[in-house]
Short mmCIF file of C-alpha atoms and ligand atoms in Angstrom, two decimals:
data_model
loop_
_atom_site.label_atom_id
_atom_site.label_comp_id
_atom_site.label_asym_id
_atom_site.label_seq_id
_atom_site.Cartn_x
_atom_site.Cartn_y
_atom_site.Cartn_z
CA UNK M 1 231.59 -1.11 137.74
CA UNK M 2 229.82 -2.55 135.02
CA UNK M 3 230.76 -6.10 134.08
CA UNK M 4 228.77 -8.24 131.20
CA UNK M 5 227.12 -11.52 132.78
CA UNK M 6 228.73 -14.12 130.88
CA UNK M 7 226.65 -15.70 128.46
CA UNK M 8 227.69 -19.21 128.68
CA UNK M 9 231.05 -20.27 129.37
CA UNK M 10 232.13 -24.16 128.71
CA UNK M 11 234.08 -26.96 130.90
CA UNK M 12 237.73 -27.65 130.02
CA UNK M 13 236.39 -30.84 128.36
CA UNK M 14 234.08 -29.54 126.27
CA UNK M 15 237.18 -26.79 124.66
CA UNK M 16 239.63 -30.10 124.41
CA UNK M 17 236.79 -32.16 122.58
CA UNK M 18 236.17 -29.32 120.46
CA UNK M 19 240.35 -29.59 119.58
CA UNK M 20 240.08 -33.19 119.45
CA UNK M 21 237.82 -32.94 116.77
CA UNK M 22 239.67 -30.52 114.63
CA UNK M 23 242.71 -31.24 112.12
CA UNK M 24 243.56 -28.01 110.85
CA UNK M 25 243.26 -24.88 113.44
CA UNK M 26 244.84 -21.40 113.39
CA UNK M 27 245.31 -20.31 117.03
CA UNK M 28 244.98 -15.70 117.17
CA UNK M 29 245.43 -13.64 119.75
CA UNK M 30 245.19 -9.76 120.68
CA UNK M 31 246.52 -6.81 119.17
CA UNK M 32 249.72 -4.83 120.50
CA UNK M 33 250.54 -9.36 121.92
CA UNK M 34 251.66 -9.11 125.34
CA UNK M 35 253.91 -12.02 127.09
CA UNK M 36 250.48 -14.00 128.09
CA UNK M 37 249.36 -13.65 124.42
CA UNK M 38 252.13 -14.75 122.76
CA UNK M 39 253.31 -17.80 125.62
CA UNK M 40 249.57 -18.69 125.76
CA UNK M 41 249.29 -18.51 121.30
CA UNK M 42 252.89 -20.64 121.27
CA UNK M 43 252.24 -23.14 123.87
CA UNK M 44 248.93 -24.43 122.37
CA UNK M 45 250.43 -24.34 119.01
CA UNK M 46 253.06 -26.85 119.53
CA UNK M 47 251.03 -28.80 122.33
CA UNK M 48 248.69 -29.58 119.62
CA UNK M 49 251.26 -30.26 117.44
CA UNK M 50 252.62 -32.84 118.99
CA UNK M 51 249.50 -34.24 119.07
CA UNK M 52 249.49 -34.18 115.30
CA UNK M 53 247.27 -31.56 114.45
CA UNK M 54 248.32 -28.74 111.76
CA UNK M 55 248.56 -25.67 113.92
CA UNK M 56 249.58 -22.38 113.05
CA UNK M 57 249.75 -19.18 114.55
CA UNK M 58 248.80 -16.16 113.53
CA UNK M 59 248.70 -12.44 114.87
CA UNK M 60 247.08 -9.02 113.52
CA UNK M 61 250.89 -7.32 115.13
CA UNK M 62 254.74 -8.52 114.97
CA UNK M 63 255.76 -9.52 118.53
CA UNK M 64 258.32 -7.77 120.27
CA UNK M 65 261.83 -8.58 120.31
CA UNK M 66 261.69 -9.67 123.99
CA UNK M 67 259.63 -12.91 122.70
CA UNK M 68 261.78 -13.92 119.71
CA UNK M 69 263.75 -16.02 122.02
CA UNK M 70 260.69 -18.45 122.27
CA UNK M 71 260.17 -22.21 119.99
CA UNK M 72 258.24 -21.15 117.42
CA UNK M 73 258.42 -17.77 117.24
CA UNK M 74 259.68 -17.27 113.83
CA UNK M 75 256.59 -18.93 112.31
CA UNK M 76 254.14 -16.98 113.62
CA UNK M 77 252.44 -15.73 110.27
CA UNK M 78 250.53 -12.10 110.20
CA UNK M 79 247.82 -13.63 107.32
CA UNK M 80 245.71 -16.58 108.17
CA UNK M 81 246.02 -19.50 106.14
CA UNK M 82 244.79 -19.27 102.74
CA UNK M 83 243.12 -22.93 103.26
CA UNK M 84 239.90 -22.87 105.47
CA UNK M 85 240.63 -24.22 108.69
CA UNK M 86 238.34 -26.38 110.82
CA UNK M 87 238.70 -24.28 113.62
CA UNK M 88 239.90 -20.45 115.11
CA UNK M 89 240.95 -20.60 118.44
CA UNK M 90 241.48 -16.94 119.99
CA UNK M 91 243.72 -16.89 122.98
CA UNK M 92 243.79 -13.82 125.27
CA UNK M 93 241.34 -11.76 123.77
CA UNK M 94 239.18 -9.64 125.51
CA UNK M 95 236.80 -9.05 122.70
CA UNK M 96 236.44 -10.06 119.15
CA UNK M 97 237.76 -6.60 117.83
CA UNK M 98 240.96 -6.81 120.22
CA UNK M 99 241.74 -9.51 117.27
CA UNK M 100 242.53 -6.61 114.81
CA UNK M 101 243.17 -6.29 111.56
CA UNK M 102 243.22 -10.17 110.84
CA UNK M 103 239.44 -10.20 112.05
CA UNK M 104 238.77 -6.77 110.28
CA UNK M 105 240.32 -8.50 107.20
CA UNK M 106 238.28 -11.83 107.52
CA UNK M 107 234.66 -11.40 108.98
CA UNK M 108 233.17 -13.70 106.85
CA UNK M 109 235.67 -16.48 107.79
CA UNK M 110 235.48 -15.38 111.78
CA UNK M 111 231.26 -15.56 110.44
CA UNK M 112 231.55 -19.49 108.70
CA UNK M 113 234.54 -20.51 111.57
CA UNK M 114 233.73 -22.24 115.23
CA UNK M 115 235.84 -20.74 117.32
CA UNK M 116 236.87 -21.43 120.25
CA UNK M 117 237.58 -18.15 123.05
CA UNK M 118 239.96 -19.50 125.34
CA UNK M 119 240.41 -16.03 127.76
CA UNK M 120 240.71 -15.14 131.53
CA UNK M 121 239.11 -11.32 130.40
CA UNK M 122 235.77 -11.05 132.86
CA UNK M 123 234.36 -8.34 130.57
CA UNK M 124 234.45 -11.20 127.95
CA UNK M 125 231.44 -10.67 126.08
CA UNK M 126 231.42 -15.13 125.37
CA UNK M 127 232.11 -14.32 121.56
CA UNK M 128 232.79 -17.70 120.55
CA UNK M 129 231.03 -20.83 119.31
CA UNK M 130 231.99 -22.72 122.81
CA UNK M 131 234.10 -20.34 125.49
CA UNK M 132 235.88 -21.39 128.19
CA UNK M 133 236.44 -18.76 129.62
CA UNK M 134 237.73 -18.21 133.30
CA UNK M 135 238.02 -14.84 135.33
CA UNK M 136 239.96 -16.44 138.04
CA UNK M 137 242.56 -17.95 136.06
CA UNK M 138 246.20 -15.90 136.27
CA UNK M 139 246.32 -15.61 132.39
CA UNK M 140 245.60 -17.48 129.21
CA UNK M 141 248.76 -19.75 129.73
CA UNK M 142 247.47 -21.06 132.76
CA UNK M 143 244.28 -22.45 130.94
CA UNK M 144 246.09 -23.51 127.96
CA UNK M 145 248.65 -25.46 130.54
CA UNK M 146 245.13 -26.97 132.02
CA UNK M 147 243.86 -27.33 128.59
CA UNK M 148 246.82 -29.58 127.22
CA UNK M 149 247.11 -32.05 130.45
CA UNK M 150 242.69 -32.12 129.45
CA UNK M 151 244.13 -33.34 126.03
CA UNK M 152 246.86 -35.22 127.34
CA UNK M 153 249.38 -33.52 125.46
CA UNK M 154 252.96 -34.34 126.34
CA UNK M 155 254.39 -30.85 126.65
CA UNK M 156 258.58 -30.47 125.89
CA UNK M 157 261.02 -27.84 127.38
CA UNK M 158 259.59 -25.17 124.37
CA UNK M 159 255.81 -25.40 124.96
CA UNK M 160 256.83 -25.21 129.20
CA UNK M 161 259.00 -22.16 128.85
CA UNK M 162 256.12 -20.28 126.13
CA UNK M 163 253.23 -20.94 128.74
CA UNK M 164 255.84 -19.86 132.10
CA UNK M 165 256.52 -16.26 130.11
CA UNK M 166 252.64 -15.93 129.57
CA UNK M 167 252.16 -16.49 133.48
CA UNK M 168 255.18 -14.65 133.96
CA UNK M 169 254.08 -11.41 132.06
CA UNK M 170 250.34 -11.34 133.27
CA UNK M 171 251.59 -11.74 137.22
CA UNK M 172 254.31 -9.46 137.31
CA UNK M 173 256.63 -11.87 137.83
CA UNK M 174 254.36 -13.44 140.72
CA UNK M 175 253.89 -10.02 142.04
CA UNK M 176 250.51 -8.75 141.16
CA UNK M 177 246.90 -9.61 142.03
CA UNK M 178 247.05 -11.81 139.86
CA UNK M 179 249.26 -14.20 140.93
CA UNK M 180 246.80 -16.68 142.39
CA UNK M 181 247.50 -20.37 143.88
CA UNK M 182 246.88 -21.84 139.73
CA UNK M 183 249.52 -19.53 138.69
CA UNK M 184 252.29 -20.68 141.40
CA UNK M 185 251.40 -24.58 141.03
CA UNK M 186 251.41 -24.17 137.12
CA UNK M 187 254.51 -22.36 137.36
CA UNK M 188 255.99 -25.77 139.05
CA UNK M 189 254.49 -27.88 137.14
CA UNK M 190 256.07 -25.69 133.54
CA UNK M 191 259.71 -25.69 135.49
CA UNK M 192 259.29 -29.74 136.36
CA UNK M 193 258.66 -29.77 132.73
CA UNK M 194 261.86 -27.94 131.76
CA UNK M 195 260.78 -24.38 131.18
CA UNK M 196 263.63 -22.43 131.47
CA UNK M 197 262.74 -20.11 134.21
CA UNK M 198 265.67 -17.94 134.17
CA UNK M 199 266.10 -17.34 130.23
CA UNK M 200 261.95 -15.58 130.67
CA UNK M 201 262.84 -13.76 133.55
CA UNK M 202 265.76 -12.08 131.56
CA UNK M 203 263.97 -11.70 128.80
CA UNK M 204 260.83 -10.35 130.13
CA UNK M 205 262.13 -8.19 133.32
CA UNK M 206 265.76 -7.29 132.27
CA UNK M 207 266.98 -7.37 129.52
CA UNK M 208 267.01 -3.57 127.42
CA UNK M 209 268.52 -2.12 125.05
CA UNK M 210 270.72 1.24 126.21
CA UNK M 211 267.84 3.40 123.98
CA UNK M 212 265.17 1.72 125.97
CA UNK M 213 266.67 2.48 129.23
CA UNK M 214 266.90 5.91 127.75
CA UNK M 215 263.66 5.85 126.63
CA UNK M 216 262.39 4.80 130.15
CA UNK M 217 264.32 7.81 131.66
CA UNK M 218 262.64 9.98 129.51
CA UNK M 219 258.79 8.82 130.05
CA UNK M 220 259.64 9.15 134.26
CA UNK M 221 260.92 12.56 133.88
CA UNK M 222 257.04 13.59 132.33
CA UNK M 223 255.44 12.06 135.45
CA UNK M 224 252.77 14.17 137.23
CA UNK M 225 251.03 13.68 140.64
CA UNK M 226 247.48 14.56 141.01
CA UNK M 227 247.43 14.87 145.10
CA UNK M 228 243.98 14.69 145.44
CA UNK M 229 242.97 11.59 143.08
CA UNK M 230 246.29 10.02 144.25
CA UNK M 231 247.31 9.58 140.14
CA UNK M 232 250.31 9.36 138.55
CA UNK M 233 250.28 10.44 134.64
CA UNK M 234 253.32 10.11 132.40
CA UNK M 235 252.86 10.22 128.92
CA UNK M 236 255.69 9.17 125.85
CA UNK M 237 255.51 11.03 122.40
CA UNK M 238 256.23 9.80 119.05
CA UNK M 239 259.18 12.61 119.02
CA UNK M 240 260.95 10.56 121.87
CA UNK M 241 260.90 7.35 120.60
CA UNK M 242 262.21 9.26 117.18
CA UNK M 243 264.84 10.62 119.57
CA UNK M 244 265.91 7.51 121.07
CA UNK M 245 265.60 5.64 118.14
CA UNK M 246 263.18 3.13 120.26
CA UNK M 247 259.98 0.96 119.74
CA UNK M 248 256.81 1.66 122.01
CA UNK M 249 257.39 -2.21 123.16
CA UNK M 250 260.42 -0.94 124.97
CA UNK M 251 258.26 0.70 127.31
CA UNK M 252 256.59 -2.43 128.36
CA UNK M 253 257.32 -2.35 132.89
CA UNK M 254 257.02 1.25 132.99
CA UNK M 255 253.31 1.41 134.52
CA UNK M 256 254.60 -1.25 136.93
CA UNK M 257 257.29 0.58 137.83
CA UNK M 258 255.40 3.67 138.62
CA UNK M 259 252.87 1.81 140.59
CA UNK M 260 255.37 1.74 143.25
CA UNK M 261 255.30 5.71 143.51
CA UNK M 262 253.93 5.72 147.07
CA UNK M 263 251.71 9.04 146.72
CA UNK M 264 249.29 7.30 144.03
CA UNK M 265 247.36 4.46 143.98
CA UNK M 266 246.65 4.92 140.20
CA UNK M 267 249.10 5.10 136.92
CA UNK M 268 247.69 6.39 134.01
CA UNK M 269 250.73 5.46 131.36
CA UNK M 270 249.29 7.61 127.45
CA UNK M 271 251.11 6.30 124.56
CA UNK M 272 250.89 8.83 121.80
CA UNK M 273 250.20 6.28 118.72
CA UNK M 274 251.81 7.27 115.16
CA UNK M 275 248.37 8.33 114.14
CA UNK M 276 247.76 10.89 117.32
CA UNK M 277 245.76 9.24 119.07
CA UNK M 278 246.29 7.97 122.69
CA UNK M 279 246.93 4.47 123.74
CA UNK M 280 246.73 4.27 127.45
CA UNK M 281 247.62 2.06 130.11
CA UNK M 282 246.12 2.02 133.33
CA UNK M 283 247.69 0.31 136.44
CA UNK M 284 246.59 0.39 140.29
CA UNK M 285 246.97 -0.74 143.64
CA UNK M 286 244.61 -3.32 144.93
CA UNK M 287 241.74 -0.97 146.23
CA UNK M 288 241.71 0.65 143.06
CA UNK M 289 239.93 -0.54 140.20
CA UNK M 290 240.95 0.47 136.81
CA UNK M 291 239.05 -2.07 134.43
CA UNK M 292 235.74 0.51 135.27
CA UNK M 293 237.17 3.47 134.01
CA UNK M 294 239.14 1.87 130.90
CA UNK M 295 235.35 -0.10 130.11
CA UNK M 296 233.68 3.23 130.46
CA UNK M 297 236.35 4.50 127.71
CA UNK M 298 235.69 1.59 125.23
CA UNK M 299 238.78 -0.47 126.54
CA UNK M 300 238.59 -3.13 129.03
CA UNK M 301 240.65 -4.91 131.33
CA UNK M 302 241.54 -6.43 134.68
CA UNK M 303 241.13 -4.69 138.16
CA UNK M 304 244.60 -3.50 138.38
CA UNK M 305 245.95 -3.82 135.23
CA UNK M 306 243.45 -2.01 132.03
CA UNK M 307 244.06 -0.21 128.84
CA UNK M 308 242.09 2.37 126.35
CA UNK M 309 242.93 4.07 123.36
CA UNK M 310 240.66 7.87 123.40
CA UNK M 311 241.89 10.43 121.16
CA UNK M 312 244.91 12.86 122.02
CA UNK M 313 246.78 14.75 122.68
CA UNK M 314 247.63 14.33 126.27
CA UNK M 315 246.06 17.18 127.76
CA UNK M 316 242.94 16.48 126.39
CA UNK M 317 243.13 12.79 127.12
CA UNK M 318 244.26 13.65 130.62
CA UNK M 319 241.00 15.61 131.00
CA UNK M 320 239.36 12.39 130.03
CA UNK M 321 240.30 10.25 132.45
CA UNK M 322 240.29 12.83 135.23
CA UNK M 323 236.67 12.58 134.04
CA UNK M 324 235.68 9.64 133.94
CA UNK M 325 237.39 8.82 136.84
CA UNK M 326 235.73 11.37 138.85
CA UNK M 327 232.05 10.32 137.47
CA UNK M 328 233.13 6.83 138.77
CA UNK M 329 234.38 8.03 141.86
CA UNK M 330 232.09 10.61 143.30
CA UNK M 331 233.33 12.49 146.16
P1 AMP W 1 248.49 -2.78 128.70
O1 AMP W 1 248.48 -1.55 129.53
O2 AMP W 1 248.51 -2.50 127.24
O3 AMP W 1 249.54 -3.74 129.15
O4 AMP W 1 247.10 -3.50 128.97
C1 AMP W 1 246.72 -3.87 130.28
C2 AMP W 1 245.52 -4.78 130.22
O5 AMP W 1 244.40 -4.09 129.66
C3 AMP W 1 245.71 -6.03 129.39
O6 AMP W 1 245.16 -7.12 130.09
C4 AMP W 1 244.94 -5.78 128.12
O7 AMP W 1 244.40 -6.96 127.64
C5 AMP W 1 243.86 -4.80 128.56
N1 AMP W 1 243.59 -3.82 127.49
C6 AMP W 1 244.43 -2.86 127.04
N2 AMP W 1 243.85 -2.13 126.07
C7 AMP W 1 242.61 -2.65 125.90
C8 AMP W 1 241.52 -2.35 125.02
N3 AMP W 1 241.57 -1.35 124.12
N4 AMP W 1 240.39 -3.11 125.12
C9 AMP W 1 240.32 -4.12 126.02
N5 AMP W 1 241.31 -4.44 126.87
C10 AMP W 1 242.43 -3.73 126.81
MN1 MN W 2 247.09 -10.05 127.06
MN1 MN W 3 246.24 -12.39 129.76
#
């Protein structure tokens, strides 16, 4: 497993004084935003809003329609502001390049910009001016929860319930490995505060549309077990979500729910992108550890939760992974 020693990563008060001494910030996140990048991106913006600062948010990729539900949602801009800021804070970003196109857009600004890396990523390579950075945090909502109470941010019903669906989404629901004492006591803390607990767990573990339960039926029916590696693969083509008339995000719980196929201990999830190439998604049971083999690829990840994009199509990116894995592996 190769992980990168962290080059430096800063206390909680050193990341609030660094906000404390900003006015104008743009807060960016990850590519593809999951519900830890979005809740963790929302909840800072309005805790430091209240606070007085001028905040926006601003992401490379729309967010899904699961999320829309959430305070602030609508003014998340895909450009950052025109005006130089004081300040970029990335949330949730495993890298610099996970930022996407609003980095590729605006190296020279990412260049003349402190930024600050908030992340819980432990193949973070520490690319901001001050990190604080923390591998055994649940998810990037956690820290921003501990980084507004550093600030003494009074946080309302909208900034509770965005940082409870970011903890929500990166634990499963409290489910997965990562669902650590910090992510239970925040969680109480976020409901004390009035996050609605019940609207996120709709939203994030329920609610479908009938062409994504469709669309669901039709990635399970691809599934193949490799007996000896103890892998699951499934794979969804542009042509299905053509079929079904359904967006990629709609397939967000599948891995999970193969995870529970009791002859694997691995899910390898490929995502045929528009332009042919393979986005993948890698989950695993708790011996298992997929970040090694989605690093190896050029991805990254946690333990039992990583991702990659190689090239396709899915036979060839099948053989990849077998490959890798096996070189990782050795029997
Ligand atoms: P996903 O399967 O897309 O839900 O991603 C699972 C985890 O892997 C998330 O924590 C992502 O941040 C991480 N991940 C996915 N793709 C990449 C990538 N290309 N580079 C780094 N991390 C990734
Ligand atoms: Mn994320
Ligand atoms: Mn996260």
């Amino acid at each position: 497993m190769q992980t990168i020693e962290p080059a430096a990563t800063e206390s909680l008060d050193t990341a609030a004084d660094v906000l404390l001494g900003a006015e104008r910030i743009v807060v960016v996140s990850h590519v593809n935003p999951d519900a830890d990048a979005i809740g963790s991106t929302l909840g800072l913006v309005q805790g430091l809003r209240i606070l007085g600062k001028q905040v926006v948010a601003a992401l490379s990729d729309p967010i899904p329609d699961y999320a829309r539900f959430l305070t602030g949602a609508d003014d998340i801009a895909s450009e950052l502001p025109s005006e130089d800021v004081d300040l970029i804070v990335s949330a949730d970003a495993a890298d610099i390049e996970r930022i996407g196109r609003l980095y590729e857009e605006n190296r020279d600004r990412f260049e003349s910009t402190p930024i600050l890396n908030i992340d819980h990523h432990r193949t973070n390579p520490m690319f901001g001016t001050v990190n604080h950075v923390d591998p055994r945090a649940s998810s990037t909502s956690e820290l921003m929860f501990r980084v507004l109470t550093a600030l003494g941010a009074p946080m309302d019903p909208g900034t509770a319930t965005a940082l409870l669906f970011g903890i929500f989404g990166d634990t499963g629901s409290f489910q997965n490995g990562a669902t650590t004492p910090g992510a239970l006591i925040t969680a109480a803390h976020l409901v004390e505060l009035g996050a609605d607990n019940q609207r996120v767990s709709f939203q994030l573990f329920e609610c479908k549309r009938f062409a994504g339960a469709r669309l669901w039926g039709r990635i399970v029916s691809t599934i193949e077990l490799d007996a000896e590696r103890h892998s699951v693969f499934g794979y969804l083509s542009q042509e299905m979500l053509r079929a079904e008339g359904a967006k990629v995000d709609e397939t967000e719980g599948v891995a999970e729910y193969l995870r529970g196929v009791q002859e694997g201990t691995v899910v390898v999830l490929m995502k045929e992108t528009p332009e042919g190439e393979m986005r993948i998604s890698m989950r695993s049971r708790p011996e298992v550890d997929v970040s090694a083999i989605a690093t190896a690829l050029g991805g990254g990840g946690h333990r039992q939760a990583a991702g990659c994009t190689i090239p396709g199509p899915y036979q060839a990116a099948k053989d990849v992974i077998i490959e890798t894995y096996d070189r990782l592996n050795p029997r």
